[in-house]
PDB file of C-alpha atoms and ligand atoms in Angstrom:
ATOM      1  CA  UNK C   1     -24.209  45.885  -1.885  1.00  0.00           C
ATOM      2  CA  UNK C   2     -28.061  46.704  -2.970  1.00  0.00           C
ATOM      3  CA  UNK C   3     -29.973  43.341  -2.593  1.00  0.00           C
ATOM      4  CA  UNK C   4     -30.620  44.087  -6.752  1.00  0.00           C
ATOM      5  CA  UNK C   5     -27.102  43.960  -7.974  1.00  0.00           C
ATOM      6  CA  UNK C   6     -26.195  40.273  -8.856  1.00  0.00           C
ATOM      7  CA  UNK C   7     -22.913  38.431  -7.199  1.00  0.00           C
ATOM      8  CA  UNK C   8     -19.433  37.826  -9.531  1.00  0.00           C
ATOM      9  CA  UNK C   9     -16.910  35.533  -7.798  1.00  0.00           C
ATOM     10  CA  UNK C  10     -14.406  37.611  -6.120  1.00  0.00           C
ATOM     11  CA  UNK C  11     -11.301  35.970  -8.120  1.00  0.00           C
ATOM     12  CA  UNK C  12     -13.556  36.201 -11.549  1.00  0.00           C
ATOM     13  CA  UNK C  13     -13.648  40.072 -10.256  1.00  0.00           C
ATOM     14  CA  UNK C  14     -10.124  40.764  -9.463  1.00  0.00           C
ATOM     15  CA  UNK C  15      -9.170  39.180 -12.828  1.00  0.00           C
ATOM     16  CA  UNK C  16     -11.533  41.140 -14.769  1.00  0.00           C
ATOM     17  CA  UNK C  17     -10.590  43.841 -13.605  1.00  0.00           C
ATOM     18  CA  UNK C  18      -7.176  44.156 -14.015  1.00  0.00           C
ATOM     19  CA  UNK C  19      -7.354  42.807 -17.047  1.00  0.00           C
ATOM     20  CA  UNK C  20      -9.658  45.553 -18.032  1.00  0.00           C
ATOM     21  CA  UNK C  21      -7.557  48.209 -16.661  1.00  0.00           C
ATOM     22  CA  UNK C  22      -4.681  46.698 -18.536  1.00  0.00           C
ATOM     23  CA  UNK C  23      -6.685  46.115 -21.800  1.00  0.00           C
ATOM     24  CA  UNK C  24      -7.642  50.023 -22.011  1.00  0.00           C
ATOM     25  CA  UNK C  25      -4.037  51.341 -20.665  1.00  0.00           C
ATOM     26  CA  UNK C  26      -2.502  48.977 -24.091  1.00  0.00           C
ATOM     27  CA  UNK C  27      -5.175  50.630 -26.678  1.00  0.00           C
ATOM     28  CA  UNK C  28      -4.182  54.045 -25.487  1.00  0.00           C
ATOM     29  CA  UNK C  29      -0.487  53.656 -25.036  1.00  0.00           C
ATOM     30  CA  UNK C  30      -0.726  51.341 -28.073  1.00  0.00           C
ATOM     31  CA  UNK C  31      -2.847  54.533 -29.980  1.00  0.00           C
ATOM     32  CA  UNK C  32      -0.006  56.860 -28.871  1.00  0.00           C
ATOM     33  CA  UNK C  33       2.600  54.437 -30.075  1.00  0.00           C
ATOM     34  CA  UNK C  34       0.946  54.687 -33.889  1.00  0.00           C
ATOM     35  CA  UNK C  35      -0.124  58.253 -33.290  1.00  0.00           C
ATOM     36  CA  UNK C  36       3.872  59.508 -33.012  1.00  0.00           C
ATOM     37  CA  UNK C  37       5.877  56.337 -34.997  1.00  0.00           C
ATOM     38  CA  UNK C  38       3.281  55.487 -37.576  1.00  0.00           C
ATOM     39  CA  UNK C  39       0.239  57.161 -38.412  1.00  0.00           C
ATOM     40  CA  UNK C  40      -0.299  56.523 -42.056  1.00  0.00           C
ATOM     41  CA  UNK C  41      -4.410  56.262 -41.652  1.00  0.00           C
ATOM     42  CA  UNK C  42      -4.613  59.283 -39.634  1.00  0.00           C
ATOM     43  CA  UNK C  43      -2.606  61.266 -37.084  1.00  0.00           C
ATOM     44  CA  UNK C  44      -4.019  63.584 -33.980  1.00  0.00           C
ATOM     45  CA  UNK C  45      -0.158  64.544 -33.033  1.00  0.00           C
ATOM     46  CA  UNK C  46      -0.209  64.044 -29.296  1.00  0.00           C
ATOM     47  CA  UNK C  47       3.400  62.967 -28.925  1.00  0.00           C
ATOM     48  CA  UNK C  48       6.719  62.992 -30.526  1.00  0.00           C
ATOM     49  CA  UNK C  49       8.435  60.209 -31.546  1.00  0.00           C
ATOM     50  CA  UNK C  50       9.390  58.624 -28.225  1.00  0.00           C
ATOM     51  CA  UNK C  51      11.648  55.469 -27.463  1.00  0.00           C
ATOM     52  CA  UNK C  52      10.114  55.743 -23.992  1.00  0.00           C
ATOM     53  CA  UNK C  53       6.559  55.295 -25.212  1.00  0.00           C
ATOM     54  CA  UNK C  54       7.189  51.990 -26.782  1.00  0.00           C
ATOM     55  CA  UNK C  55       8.389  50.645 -23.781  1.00  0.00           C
ATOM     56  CA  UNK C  56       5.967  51.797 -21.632  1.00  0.00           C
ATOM     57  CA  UNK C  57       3.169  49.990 -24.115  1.00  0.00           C
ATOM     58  CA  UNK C  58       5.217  46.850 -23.943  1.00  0.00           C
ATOM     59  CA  UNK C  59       5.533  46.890 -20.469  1.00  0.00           C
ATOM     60  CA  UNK C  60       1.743  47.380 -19.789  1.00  0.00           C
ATOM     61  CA  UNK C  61       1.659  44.706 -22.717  1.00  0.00           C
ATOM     62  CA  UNK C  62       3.971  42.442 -21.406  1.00  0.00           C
ATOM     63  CA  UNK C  63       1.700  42.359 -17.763  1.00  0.00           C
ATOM     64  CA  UNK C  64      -1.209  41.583 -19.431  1.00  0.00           C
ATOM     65  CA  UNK C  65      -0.209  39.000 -21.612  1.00  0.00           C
ATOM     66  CA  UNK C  66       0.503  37.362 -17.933  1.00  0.00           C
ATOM     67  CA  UNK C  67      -2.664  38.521 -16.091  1.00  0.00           C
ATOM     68  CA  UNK C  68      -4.972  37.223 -19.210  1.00  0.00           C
ATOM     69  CA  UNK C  69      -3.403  34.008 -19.169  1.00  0.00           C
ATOM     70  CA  UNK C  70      -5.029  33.480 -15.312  1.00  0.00           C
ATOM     71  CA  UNK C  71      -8.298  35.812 -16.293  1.00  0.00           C
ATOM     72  CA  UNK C  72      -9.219  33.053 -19.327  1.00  0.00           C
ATOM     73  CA  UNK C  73      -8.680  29.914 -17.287  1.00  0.00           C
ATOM     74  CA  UNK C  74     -10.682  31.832 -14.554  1.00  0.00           C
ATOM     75  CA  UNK C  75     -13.309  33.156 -16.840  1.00  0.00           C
ATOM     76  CA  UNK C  76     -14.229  29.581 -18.558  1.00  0.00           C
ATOM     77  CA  UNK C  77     -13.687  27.376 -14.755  1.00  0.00           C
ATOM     78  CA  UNK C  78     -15.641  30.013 -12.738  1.00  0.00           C
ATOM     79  CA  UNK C  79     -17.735  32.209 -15.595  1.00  0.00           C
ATOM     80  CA  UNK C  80     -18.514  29.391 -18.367  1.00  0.00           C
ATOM     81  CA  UNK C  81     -22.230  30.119 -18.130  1.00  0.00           C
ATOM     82  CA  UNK C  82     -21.180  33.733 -19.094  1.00  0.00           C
ATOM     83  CA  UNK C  83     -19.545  32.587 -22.388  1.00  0.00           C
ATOM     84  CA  UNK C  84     -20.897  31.095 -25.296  1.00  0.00           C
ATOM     85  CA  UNK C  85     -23.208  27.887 -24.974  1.00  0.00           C
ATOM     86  CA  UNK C  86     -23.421  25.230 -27.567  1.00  0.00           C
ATOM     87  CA  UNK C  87     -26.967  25.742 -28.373  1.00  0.00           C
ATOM     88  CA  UNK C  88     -26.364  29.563 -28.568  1.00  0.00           C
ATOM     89  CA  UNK C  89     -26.006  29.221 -32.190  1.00  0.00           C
ATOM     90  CA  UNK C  90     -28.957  27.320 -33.412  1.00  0.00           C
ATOM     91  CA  UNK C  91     -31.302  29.170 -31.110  1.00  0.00           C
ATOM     92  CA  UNK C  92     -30.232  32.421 -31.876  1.00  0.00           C
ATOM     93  CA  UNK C  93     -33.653  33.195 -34.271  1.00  0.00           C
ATOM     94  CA  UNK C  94     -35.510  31.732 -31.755  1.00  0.00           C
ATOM     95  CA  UNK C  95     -37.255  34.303 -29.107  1.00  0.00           C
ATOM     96  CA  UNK C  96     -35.520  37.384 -31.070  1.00  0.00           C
ATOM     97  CA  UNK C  97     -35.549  40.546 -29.146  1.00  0.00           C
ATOM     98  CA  UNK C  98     -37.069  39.167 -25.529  1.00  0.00           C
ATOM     99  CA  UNK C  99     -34.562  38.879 -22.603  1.00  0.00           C
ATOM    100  CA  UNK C 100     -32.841  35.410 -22.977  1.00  0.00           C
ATOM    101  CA  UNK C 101     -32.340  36.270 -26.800  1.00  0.00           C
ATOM    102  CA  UNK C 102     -30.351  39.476 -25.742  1.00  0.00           C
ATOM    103  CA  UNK C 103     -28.628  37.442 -23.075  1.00  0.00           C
ATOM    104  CA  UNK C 104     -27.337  35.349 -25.630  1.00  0.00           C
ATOM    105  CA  UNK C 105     -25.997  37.351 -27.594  1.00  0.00           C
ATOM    106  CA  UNK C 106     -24.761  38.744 -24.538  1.00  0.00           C
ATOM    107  CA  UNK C 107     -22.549  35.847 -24.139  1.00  0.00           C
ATOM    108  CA  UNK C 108     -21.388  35.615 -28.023  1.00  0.00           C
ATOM    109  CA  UNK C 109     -20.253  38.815 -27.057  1.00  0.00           C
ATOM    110  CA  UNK C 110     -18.175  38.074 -24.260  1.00  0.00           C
ATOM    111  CA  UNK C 111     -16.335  35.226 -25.903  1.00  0.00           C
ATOM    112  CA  UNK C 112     -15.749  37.601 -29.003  1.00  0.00           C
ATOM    113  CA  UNK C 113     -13.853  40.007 -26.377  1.00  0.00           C
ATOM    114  CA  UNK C 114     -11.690  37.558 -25.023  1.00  0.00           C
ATOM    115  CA  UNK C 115     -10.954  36.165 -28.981  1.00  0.00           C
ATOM    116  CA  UNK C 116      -9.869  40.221 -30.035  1.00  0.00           C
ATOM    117  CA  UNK C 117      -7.968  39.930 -26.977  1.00  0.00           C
ATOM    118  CA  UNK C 118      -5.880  36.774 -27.971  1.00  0.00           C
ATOM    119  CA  UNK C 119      -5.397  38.332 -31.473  1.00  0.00           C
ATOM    120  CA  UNK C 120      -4.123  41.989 -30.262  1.00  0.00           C
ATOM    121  CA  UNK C 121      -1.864  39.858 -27.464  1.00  0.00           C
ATOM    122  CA  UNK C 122      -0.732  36.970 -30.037  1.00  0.00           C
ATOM    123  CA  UNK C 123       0.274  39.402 -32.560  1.00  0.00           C
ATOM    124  CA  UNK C 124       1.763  41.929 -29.820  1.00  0.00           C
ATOM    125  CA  UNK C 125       4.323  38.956 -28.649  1.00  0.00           C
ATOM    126  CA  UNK C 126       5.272  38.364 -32.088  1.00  0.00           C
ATOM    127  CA  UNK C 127       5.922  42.185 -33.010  1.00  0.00           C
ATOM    128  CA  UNK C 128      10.207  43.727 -32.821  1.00  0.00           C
ATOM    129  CA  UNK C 129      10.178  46.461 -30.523  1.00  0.00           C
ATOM    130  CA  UNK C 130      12.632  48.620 -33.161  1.00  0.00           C
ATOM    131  CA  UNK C 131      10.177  48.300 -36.251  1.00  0.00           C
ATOM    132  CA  UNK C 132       8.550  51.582 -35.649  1.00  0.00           C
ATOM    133  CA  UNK C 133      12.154  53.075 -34.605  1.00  0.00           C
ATOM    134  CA  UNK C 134      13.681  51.539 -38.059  1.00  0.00           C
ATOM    135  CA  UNK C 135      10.517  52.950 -40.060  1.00  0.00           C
ATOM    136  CA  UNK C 136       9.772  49.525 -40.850  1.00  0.00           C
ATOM    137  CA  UNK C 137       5.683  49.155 -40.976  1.00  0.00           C
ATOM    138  CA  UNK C 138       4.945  46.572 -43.711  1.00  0.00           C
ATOM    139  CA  UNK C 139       5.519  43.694 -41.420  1.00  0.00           C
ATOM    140  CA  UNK C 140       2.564  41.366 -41.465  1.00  0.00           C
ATOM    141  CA  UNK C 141       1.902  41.171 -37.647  1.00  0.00           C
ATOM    142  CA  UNK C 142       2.303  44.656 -37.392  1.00  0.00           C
ATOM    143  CA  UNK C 143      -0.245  45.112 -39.749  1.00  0.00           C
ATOM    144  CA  UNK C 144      -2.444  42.617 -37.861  1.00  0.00           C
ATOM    145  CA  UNK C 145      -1.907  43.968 -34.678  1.00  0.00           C
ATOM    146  CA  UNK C 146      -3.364  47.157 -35.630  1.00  0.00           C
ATOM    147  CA  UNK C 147      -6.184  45.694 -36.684  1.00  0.00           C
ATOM    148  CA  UNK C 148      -6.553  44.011 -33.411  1.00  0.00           C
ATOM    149  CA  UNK C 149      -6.665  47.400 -32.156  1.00  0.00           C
ATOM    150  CA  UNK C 150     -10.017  48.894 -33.939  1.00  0.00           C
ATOM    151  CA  UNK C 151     -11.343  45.148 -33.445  1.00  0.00           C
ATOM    152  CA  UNK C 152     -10.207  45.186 -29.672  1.00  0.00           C
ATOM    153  CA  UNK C 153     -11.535  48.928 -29.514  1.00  0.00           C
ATOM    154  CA  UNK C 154     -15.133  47.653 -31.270  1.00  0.00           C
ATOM    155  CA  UNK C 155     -15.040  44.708 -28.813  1.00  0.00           C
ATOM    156  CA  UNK C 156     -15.081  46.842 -26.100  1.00  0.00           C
ATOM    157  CA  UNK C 157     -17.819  49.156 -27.013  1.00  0.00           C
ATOM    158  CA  UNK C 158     -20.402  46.455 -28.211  1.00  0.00           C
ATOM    159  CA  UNK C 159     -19.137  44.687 -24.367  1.00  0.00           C
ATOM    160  CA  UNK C 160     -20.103  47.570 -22.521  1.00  0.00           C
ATOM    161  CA  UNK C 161     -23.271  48.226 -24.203  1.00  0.00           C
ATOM    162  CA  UNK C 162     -24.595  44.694 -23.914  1.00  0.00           C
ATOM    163  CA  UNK C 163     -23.797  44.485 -20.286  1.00  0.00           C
ATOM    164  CA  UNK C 164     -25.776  47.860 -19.957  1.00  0.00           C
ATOM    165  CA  UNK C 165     -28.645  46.107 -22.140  1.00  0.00           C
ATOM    166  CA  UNK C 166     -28.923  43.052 -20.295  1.00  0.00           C
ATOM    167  CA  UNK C 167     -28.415  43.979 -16.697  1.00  0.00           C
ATOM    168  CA  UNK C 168     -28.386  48.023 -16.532  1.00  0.00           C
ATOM    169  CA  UNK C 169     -25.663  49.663 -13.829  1.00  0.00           C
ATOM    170  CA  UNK C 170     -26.625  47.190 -10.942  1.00  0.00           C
ATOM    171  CA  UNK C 171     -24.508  44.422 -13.693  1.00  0.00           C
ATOM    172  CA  UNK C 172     -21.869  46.580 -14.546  1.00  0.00           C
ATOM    173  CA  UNK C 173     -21.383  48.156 -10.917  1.00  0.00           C
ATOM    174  CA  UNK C 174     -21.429  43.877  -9.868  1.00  0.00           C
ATOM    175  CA  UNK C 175     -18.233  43.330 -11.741  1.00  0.00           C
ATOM    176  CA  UNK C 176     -16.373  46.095  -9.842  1.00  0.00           C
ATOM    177  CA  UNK C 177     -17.946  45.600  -6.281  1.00  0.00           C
ATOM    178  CA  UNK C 178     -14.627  44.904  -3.471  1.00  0.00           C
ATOM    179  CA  UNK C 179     -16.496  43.270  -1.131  1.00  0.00           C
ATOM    180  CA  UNK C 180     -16.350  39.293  -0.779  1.00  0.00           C
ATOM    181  CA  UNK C 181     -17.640  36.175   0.809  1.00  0.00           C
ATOM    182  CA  UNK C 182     -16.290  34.684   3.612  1.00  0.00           C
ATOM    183  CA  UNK C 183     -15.057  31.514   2.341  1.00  0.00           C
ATOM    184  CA  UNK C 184     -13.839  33.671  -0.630  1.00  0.00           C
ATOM    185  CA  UNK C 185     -11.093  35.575   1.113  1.00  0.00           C
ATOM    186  CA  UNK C 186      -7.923  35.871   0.407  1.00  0.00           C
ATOM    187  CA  UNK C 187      -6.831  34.546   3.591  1.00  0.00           C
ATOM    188  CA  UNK C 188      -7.965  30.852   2.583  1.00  0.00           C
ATOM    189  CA  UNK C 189      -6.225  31.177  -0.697  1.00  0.00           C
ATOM    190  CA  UNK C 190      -2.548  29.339   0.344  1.00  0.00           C
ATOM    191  CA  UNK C 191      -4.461  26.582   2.246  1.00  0.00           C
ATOM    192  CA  UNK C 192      -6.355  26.168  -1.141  1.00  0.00           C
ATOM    193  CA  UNK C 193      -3.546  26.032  -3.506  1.00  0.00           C
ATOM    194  CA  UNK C 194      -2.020  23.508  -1.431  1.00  0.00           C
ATOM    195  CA  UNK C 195      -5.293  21.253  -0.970  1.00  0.00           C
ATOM    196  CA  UNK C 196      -4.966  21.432  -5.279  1.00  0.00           C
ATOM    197  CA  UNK C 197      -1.236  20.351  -5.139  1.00  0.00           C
ATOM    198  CA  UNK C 198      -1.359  17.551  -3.502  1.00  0.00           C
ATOM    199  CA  UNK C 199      -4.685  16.652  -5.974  1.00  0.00           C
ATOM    200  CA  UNK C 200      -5.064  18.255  -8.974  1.00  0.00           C
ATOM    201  CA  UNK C 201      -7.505  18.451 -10.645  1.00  0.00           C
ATOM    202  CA  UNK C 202      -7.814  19.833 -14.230  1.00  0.00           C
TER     203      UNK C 202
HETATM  204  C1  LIG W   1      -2.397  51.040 -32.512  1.00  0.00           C
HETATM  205  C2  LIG W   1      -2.244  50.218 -31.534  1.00  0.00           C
HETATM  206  C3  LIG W   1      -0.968  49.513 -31.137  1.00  0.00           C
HETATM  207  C4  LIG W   1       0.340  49.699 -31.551  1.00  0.00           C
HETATM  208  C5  LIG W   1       0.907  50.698 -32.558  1.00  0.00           C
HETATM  209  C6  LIG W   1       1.148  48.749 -30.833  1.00  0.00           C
HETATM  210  C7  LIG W   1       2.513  48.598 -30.968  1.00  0.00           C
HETATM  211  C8  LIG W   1       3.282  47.676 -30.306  1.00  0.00           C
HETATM  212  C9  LIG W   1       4.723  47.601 -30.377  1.00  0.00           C
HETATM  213  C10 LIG W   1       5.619  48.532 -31.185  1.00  0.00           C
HETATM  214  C11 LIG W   1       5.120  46.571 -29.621  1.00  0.00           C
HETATM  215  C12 LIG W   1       6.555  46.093 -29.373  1.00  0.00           C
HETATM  216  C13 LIG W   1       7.013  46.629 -28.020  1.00  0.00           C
HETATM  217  C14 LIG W   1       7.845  45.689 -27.223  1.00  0.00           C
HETATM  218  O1  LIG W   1       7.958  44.516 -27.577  1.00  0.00           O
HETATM  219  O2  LIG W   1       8.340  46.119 -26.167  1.00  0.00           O
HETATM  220  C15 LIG W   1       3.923  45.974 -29.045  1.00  0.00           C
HETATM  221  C16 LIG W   1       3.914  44.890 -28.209  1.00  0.00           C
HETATM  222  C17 LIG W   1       2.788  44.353 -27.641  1.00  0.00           C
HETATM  223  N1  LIG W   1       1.486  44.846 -27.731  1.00  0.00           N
HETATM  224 FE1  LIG W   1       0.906  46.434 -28.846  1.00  0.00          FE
HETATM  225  N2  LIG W   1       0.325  47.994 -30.002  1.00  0.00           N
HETATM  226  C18 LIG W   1      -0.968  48.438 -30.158  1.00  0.00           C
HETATM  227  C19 LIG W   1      -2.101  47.979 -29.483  1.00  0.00           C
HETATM  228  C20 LIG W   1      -2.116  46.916 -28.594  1.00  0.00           C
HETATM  229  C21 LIG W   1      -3.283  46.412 -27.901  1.00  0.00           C
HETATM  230  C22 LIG W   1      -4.701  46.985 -28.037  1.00  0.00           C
HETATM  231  C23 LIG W   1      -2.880  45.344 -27.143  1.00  0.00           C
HETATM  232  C24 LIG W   1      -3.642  44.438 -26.228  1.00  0.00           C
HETATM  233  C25 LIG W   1      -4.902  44.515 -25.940  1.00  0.00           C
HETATM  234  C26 LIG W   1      -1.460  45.178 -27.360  1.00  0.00           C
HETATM  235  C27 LIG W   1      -0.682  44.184 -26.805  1.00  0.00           C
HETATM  236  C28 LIG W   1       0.657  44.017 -27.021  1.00  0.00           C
HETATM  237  C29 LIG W   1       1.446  42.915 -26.439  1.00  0.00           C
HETATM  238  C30 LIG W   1       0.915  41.785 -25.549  1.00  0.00           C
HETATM  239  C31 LIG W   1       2.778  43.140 -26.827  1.00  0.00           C
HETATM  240  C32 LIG W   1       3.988  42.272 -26.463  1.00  0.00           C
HETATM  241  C33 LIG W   1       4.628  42.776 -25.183  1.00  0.00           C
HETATM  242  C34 LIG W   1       5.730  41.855 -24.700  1.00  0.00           C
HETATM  243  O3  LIG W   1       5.408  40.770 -24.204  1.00  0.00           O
HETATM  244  O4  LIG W   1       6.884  42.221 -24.816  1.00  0.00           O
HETATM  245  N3  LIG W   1      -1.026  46.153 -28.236  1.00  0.00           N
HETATM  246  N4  LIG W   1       2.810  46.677 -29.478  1.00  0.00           N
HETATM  247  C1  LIG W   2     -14.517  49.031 -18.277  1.00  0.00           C
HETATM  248  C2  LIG W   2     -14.624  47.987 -18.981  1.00  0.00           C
HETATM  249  C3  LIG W   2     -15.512  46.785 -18.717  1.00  0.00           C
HETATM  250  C4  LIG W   2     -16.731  46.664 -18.091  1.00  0.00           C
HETATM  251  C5  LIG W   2     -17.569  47.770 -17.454  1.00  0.00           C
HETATM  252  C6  LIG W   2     -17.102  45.271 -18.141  1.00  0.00           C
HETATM  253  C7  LIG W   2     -18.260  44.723 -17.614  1.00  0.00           C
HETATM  254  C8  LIG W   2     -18.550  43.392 -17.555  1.00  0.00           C
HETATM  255  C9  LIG W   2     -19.705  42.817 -16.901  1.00  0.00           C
HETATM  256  C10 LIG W   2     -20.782  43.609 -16.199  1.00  0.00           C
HETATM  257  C11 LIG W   2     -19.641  41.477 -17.017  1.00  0.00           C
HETATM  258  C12 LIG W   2     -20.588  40.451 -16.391  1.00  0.00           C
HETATM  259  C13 LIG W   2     -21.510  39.878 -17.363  1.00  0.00           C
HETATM  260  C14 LIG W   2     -22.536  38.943 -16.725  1.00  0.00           C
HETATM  261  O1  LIG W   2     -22.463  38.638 -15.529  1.00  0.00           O
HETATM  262  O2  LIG W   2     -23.412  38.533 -17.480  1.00  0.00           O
HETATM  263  C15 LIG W   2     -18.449  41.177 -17.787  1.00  0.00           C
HETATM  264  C16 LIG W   2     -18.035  39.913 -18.135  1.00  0.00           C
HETATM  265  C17 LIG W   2     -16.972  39.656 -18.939  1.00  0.00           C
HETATM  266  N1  LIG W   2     -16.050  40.578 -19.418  1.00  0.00           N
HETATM  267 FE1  LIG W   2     -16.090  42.566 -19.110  1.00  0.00          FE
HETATM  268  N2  LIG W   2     -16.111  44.577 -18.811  1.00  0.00           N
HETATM  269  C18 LIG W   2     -15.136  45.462 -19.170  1.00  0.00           C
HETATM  270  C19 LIG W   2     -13.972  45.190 -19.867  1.00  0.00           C
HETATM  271  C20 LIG W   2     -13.626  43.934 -20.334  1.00  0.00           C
HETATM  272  C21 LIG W   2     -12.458  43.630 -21.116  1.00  0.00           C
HETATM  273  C22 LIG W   2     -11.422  44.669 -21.556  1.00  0.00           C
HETATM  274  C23 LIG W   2     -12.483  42.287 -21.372  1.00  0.00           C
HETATM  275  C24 LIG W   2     -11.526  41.400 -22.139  1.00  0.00           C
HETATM  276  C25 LIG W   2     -10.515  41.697 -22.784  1.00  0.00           C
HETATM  277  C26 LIG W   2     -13.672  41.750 -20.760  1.00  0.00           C
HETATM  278  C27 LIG W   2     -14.054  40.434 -20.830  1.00  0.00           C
HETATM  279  C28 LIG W   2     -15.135  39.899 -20.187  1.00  0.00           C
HETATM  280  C29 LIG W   2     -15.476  38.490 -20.211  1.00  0.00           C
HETATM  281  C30 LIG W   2     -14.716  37.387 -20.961  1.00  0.00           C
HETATM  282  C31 LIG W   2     -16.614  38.333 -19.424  1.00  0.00           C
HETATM  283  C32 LIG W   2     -17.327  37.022 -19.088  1.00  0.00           C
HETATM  284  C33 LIG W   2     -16.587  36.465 -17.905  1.00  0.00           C
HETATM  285  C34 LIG W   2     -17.090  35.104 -17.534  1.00  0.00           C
HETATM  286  O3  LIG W   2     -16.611  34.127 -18.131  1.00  0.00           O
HETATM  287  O4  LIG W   2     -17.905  35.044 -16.636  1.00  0.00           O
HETATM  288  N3  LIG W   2     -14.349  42.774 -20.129  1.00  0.00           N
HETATM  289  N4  LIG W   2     -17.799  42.365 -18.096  1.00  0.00           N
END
């Protein structure tokens, strides 16, 4: 690790992650999805209509509906200083365009992503996997769970570009390093989760 690139909490990490991979695998499988059983707005034609590819979106979906769930108790327990501040708000025409200014909008943007999330995830558990099949596409969560698509799709973008803004590659390369502290490993994990049974704390 270069003595520039900042530290991210190794469970923070793995739960980004995933959920990142995950995130991206949904909005293409999802795209392919509309692309061969819908695609009123507009149609590339990379499959054919395809029982398969439904299920493989809702089985991607289905794992990251679970893998979020951890990655937003994680993110506002371990990463809160990385989300939106109360104060963000009223300061944000204060210091415009110097470093803490970008940092927090930074952080407005990384609540926004995990609020698309919860929209294109809400609406996906609420959606009938034989809509598409029975041609039916007027369904409102349908309809709202394409637009959490573009949103998730614009949340993503705008994401990736702040993190490049504020903190370059060292910040981005930071979220994906594999390597840990000691008294982060895995190893410790069981005698940790028992320590928290016996007193939990919320
Ligand atoms: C154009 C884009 C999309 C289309 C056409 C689409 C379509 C669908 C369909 C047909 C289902 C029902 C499948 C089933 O229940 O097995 C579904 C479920 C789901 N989708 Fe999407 N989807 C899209 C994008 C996304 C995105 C971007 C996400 C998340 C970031 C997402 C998350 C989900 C979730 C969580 C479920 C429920 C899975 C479950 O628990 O069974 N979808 N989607
Ligand atoms: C390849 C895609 C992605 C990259 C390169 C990336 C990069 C990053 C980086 C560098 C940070 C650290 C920011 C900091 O320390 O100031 C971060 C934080 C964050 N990212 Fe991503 N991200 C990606 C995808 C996603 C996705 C898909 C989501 C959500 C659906 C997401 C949600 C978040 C959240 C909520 C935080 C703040 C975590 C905290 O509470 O500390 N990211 N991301």
């Amino acid at each position: 690790m270069s003595k520039t690139q900042p530290y991210q909490p190794f469970l923070l990490r793995l739960f980004h992650s995933i959920n990142a991979l995950l995130v991206i695998s949904c909005v293409i499988t999802g795209f392919l999805v509309y692309d061969s059983w819908d695609g009123r707005f507009c149609k590339v034609g990379l499959t054919i209509k395809n029982r398969s590819l439904i299920d493989i979106h809702g089985t991607f979906a289905f794992v990251l509906f679970l893998i979020f769930l951890g990655f937003i108790i994680v993110s506002i327990k371990i990463g809160r200083n990385r989300l939106v501040q109360s104060d963000d708000w009223q300061k944000l025409t204060n210091n415009v365009g110097e470093n803490i200014w970008w940092y927090r909008l930074h952080r407005m943007v990384n609540t926004t992503i995990l609020f698309s999330a919860i929209l294109s995830i809400g609406s996906g558990k609420l959606q009938d996997e034989n809509w598409l099949p029975n041609g039916e596409m007027y369904h409102f969560w349908y309809s709202l769970h394409l637009i959490g698509w573009l949103i998730m799709l614009l949340a993503i973008a705008t994401h990736l570009l702040m993190s490049a803004k504020v903190g370059g590659y060292p910040l981005i390369l930071s979220m994906f390093n594999t390597k840990y502290l000691p008294q982060e490993s895995p190893k410790l994990w069981p005698e940790k989760i028992m320590a928290w049974l016996k007193h939990p704390r919320i």
